[in-house]
Coordinates of C-alpha atoms and ligand atoms in Angstrom, one line a residue:
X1 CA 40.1 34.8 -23.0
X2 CA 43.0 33.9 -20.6
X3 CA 44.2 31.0 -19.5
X4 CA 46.5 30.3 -16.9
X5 CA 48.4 27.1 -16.6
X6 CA 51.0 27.9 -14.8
X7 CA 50.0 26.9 -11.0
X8 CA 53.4 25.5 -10.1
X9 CA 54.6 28.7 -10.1
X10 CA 52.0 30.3 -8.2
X11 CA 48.4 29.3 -7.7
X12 CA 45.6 32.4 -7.4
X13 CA 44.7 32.8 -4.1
X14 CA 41.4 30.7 -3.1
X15 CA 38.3 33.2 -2.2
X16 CA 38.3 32.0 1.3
X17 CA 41.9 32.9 1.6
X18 CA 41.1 36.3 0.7
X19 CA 38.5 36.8 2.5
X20 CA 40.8 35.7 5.7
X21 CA 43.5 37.8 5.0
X22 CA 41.1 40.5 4.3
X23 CA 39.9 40.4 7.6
X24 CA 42.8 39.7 9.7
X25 CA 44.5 42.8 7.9
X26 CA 41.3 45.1 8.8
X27 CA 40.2 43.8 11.8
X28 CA 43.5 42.6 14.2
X29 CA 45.5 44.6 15.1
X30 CA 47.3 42.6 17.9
X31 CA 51.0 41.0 17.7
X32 CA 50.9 37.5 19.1
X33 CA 53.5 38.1 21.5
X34 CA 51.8 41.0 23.8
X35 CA 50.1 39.9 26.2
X36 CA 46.9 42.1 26.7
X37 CA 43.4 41.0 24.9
X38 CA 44.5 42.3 20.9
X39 CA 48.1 40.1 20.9
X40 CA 46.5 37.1 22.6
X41 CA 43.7 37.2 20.0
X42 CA 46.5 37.4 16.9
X43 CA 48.3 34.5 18.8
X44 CA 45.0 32.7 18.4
X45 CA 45.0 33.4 14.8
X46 CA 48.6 31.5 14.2
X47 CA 47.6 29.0 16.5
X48 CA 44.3 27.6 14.5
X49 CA 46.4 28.1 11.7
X50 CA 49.1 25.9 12.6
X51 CA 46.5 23.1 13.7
X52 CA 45.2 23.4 10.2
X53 CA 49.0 23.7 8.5
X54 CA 49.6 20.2 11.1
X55 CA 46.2 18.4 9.9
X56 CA 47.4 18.9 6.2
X57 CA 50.7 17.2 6.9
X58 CA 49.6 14.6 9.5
X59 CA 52.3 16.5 12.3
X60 CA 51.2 17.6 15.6
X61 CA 51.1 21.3 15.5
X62 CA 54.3 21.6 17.5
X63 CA 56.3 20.6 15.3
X64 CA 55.2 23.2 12.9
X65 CA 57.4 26.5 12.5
X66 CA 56.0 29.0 10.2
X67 CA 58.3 31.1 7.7
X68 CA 58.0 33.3 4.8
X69 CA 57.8 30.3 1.9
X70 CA 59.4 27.9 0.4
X71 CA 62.9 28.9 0.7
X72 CA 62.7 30.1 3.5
X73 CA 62.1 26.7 4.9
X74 CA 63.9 25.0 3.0
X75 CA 66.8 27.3 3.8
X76 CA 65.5 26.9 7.7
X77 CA 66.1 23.1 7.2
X78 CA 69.7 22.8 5.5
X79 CA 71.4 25.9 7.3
X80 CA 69.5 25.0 10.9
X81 CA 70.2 21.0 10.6
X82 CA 73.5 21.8 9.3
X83 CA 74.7 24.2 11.9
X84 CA 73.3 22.1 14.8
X85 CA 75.3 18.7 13.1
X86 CA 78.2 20.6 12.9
X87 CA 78.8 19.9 16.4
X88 CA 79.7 15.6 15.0
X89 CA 81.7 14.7 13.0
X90 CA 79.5 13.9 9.8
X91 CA 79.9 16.3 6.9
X92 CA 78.8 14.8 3.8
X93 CA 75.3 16.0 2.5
X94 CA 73.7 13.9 -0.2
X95 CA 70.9 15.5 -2.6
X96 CA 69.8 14.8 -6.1
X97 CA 70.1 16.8 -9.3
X98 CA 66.6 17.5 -9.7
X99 CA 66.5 20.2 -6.8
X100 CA 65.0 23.9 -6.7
X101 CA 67.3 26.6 -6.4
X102 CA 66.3 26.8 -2.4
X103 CA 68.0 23.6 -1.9
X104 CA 70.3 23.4 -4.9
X105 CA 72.1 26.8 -4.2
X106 CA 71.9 26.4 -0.4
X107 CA 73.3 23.1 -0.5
X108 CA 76.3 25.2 -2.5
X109 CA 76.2 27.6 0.3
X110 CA 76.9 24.5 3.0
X111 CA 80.0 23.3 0.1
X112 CA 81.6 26.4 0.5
X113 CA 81.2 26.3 4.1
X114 CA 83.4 22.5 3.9
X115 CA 80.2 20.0 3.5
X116 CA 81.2 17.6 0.9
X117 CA 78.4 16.9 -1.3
X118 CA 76.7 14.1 -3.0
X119 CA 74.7 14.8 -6.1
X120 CA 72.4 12.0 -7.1
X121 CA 71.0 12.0 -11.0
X122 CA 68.4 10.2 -12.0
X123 CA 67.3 8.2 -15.5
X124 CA 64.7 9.8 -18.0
X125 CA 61.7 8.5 -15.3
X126 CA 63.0 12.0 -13.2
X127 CA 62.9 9.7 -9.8
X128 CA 65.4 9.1 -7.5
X129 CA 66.6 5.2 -7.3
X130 CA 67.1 4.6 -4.0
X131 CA 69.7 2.0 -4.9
X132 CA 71.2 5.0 -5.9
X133 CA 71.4 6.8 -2.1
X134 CA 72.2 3.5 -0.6
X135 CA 75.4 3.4 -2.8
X136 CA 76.1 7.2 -2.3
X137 CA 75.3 7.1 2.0
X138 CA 77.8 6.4 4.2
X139 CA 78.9 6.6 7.6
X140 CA 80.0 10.5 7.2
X141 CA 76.6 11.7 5.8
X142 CA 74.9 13.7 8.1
X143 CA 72.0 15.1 6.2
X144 CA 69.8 13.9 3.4
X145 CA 67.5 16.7 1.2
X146 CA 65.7 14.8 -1.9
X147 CA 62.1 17.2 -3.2
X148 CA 59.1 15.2 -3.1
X149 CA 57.2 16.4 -6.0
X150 CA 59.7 18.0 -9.2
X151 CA 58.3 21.6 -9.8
X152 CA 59.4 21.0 -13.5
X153 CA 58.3 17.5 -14.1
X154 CA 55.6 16.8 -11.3
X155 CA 57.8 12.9 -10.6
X156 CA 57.2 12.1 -7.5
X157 CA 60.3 10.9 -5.5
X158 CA 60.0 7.6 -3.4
X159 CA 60.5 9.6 -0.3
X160 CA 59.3 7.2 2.5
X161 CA 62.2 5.0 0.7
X162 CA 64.7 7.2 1.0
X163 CA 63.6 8.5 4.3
X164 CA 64.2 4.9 5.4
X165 CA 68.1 4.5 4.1
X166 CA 68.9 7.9 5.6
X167 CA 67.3 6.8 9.1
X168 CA 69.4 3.3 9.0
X169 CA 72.4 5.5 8.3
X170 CA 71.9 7.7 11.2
X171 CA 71.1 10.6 8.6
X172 CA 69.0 13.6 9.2
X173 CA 66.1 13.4 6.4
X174 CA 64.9 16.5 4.6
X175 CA 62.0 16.9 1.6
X176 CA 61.2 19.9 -0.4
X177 CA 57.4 19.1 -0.4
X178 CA 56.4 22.5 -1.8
X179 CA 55.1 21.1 -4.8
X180 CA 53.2 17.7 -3.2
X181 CA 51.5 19.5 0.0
X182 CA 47.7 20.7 -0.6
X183 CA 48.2 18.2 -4.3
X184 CA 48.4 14.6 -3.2
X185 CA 47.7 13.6 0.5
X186 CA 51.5 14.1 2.4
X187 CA 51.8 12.0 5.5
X188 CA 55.2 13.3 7.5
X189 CA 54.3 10.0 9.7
X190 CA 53.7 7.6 6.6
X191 CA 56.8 9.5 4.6
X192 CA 59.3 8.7 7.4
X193 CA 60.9 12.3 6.9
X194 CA 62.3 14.2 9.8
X195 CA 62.4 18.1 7.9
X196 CA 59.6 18.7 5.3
X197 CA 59.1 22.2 3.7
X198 CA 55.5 23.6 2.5
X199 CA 54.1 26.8 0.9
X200 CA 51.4 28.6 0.6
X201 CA 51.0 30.3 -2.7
X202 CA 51.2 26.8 -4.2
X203 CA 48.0 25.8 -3.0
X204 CA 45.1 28.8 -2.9
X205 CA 47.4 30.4 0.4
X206 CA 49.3 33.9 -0.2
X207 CA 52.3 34.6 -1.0
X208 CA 55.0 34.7 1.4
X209 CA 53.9 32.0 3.8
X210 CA 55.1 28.5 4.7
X211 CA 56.2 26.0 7.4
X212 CA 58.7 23.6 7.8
X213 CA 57.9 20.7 10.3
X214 CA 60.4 19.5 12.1
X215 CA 60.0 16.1 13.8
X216 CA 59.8 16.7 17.5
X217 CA 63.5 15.5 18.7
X218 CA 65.5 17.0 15.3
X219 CA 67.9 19.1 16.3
X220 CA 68.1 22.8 14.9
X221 CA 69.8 26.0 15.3
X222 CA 67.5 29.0 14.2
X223 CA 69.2 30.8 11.2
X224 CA 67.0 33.9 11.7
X225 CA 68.3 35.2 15.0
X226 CA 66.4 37.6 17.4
X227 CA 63.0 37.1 19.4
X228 CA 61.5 34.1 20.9
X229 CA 58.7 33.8 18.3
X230 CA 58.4 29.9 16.9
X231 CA 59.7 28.5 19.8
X232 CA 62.8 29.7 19.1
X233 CA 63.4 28.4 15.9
X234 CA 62.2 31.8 13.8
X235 CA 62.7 35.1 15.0
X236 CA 60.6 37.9 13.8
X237 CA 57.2 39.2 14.7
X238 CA 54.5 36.6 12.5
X239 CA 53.2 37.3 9.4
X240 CA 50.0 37.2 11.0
X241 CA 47.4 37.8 7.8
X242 CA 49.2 35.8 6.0
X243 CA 49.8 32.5 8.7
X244 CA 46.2 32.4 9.4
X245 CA 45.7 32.8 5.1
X246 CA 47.6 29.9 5.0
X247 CA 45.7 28.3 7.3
X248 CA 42.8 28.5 5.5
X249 CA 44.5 27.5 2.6
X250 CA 45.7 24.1 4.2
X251 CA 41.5 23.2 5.4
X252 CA 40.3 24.0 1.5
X253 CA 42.7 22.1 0.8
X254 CA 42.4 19.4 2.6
X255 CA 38.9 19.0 2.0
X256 CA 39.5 19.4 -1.7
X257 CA 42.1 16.6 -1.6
X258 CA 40.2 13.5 -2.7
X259 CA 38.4 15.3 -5.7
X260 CA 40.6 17.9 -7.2
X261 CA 43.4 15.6 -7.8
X262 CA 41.0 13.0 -9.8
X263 CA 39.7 16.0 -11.5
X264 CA 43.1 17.5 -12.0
X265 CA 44.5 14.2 -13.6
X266 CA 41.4 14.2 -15.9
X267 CA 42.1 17.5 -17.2
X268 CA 45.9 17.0 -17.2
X269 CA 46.0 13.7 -19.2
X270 CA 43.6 14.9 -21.9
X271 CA 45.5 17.9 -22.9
X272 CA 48.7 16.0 -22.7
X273 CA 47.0 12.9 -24.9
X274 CA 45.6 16.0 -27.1
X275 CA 49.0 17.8 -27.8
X276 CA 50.6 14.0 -28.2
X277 CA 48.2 13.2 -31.1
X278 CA 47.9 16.9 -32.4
X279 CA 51.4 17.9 -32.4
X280 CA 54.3 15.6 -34.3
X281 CA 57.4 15.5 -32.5
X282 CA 56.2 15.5 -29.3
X283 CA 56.8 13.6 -26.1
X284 CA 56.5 13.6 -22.4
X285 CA 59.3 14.5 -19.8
X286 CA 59.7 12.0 -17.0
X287 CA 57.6 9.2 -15.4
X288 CA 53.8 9.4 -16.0
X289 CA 52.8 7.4 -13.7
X290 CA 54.3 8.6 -9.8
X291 CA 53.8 12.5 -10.8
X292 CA 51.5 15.2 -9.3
X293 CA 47.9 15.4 -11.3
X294 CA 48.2 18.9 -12.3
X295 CA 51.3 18.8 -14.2
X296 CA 52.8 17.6 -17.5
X297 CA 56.0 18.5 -19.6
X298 CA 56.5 18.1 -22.8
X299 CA 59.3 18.3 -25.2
X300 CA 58.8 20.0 -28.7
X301 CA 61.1 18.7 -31.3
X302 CA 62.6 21.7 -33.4
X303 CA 61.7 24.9 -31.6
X304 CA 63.5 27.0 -28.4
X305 CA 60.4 26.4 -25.6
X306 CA 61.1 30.2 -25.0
X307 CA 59.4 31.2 -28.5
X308 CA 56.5 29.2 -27.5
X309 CA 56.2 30.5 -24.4
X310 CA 55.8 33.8 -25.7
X311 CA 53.8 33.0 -28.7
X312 CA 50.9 31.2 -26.3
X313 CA 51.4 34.5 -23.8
X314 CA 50.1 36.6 -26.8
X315 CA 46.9 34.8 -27.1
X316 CA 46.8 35.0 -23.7
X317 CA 48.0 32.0 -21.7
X318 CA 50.6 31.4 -19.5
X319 CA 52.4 28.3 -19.2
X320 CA 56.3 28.0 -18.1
X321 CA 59.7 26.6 -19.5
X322 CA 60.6 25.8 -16.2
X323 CA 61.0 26.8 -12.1
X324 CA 59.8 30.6 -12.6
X325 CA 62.8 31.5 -10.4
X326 CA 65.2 30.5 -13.2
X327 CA 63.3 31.2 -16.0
X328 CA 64.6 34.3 -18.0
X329 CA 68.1 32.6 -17.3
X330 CA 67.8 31.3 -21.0
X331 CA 70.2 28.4 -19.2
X332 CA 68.6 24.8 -20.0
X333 CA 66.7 23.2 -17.4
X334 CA 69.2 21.8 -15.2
X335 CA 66.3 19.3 -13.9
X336 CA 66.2 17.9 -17.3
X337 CA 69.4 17.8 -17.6
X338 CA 70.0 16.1 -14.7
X339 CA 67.4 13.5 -15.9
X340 CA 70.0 12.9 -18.9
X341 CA 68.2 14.8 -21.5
X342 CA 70.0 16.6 -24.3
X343 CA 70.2 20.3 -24.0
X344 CA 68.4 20.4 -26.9
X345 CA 65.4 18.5 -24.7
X346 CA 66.0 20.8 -22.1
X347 CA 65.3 24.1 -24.1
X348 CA 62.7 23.1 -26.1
X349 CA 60.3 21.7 -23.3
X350 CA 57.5 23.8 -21.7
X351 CA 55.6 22.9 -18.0
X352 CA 51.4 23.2 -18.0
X353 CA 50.3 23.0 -14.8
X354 CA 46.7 23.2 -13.8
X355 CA 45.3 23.9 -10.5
X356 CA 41.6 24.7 -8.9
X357 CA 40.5 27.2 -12.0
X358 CA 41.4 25.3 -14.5
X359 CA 38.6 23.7 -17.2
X360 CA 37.5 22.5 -20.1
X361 CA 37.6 25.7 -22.2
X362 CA 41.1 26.5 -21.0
X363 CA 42.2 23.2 -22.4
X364 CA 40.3 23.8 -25.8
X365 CA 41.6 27.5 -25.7
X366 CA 45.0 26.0 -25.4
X367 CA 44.7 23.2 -28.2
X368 CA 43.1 26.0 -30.6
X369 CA 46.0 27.4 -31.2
X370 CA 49.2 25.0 -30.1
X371 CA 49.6 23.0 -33.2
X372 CA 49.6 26.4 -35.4
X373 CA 51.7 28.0 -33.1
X374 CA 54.4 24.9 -33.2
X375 CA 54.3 24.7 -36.9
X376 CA 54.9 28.4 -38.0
X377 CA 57.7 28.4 -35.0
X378 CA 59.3 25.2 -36.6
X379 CA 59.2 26.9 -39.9
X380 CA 60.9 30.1 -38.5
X381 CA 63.7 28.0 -37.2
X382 CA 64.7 25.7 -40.3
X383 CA 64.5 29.0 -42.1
X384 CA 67.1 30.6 -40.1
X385 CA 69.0 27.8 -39.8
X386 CA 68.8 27.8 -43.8
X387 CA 70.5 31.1 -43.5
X388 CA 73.2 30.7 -40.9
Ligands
LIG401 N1 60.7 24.4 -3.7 C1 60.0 24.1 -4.9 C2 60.0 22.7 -5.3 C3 59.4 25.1 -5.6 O1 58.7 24.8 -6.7 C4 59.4 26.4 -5.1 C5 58.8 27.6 -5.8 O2 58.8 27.5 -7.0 C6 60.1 26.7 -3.9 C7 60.8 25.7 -3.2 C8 60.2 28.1 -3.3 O3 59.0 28.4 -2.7 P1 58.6 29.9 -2.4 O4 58.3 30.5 -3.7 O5 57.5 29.9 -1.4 O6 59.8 30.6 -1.7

């Protein structure tokens, strides 16, 4: 049997996704810019998906600008914002500690450009105090970037909150959503925010498609440079199988909404309560309460989270120590550490996280074998640390 639990990294493709992108890659041959009958039919194709993309976040589609991910938009947002506020005199960015490496190392990017840079931490809970970014704001901050769901943890930040300080402060607002859109309902209107990144392989789309809204009135240069395409705020001839992929991706999973994330928390919370009760020396990283339903991480007492990892992949399921795009690093998780937790914490806790396959029998698969595997690992380790 396999079992995956590792959705936050990248979530299977849903069947009607496939099925789209199937069809757009067979049967349209069009590029959305030509005029004649084949381009004007592709251009239809990023059109309904961009309605679907804007029904998901609560935007209107025009203010909708389809990239290739995450980082991409997330990138579009800090390098585009920061460009166009350039112009002012503001140059102080605030951000938390908790970041991905699309905002965290673009934000460095900006520094060594001459952006000062604020760096909020957070307590054990993994949130954001917003206390914390009215201290930090001030009258030289132009821009604002603070996730709304931790890929690591699942916390979810207080973004409507924080949207609010940034706004009285004159600040452009911008939220890595990748992990909250197509999990928990995300209003942009309701959330306050002015940039919001999204994408698709998080939530049943393919890989290698996402959007970044951008309030209508934000000012943005275009860091891709070229064509018209996007309104002029992305250059390059559209992805179009995998747009209109995405857009499919963004009606399942609106529709989905109010009964996967019940179902999700069900699932979640019972392996969690499971491994709590099971496994001595156990405990959960960051807030239980505002967190996304399909994830939980927990800390192992005694063993490297990396020996886990690979001892659950060889009877066959996949969970993560961390953000997939830094693990192999064997750093520790700079999200825990930012959340004040020992390094010892940080490399001996492992991310499960659940999405629209996951069931009973893959949370029975899983609690088969974990408390074995944790107690032969923990007598590995005192027995080498015996012989060092
Ligand atoms: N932001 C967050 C919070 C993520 O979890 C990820 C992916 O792990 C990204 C951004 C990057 O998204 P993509 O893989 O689409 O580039």
């Amino acid at each position: 049997m396999r079992v995956y639990l590792d959705y936050n990294a990248t979530a299977p493709p849903a069947p009607e996704v496939v099925d789209a992108v199937t069809q757009v890659v067979r049967d349209h041959v069009g590029n959305p810019s030509s005029v004649h009958a084949f381009g004007q039919r592709a251009k239809a194709l990023v059109d309904d998906a961009r309605q679907e993309v804007a029904a998901l976040i609560d935007a209107d589609p025009t203010e909708v600008v389809f990239t290739a991910g995450g980082t991409e938009a997330d990138n579009l947002a800090l390098r585009g914002a920061a460009e166009a506020l350039e112009a002012g005199p503001r140059r102080r960015l605030v951000t938390s500690g908790l970041e991905h490496e699309a905002v965290l190392n673009t934000v460095k990017a900006l520094e060594r450009r001459g952006w000062q840079v604020t760096r909020l931490s957070t307590s054990e809970s993994g949130i954001v105090d917003p206390g914390a970014l009215r201290q930090a704001i001030g009258s030289d901050t132009a821009l604002v970037s603070i996730m709304h769901a931790n890929n690591e943890v699942g916390t979810i930040q207080p973004v409507a909150e924080l949207a609010a300080i940034a706004r009285e402060h004159g600040a452009v607002f911008h939220t890595d959503a990748v992990q909250s859109v197509g999990k928990i309902p995300v209003s942009v209107r309701e959330l306050g925010v002015d940039l919001l990144a999204l994408s698709g392989h998080k939530f049943g789309g393919p890989l290698g498609a996402g959007a970044l809204y951008i309030r209508r009135g934000v000012r943005l240069l275009p860091y891709l440079t070229g064509g018209r395409q996007e309104r002029n705020r992305r250059a390059g001839t559209e992805n179009v199988p995998a747009i209109a992929g995405l857009g499919v991706a963004a009606a399942v999973a609106r529709k989905k909404l109010a009964s996967e994330g019940p179902r999700l928390r069900q699932l979640r919370d019972r392996l969690e309560s499971d491994i709590l009760r099971l496994v001595p020396g156990t405990a959960v990283n960051g807030d239980r309460t505002a967190r996304v339903p399909n994830t939980t991480n927990i800390g192992f007492d005694g063993i490297e989270a990396e020996s886990l990892l690979i001892a659950l992949d060889l009877e066959g399921i996949a969970v993560s120590t961390g953000s997939a795009c830094s693990s192999g690093s064997l750093e520790p998780s700079h999200v825990l550490r930012a959340m004040g937790h020992s390094t010892a914490r940080a490399r001996n806790s492992l991310r499960f996280s659940l999405g629209a396959g996951t069931t009973d029998a893959d949370l029975e698969a899983v609690i088969a074998v974990l408390p074995g595997l944790v107690t032969k690992l923990r007598g590995l380790h005192r027995t080498a640390a015996a012989l060092r």
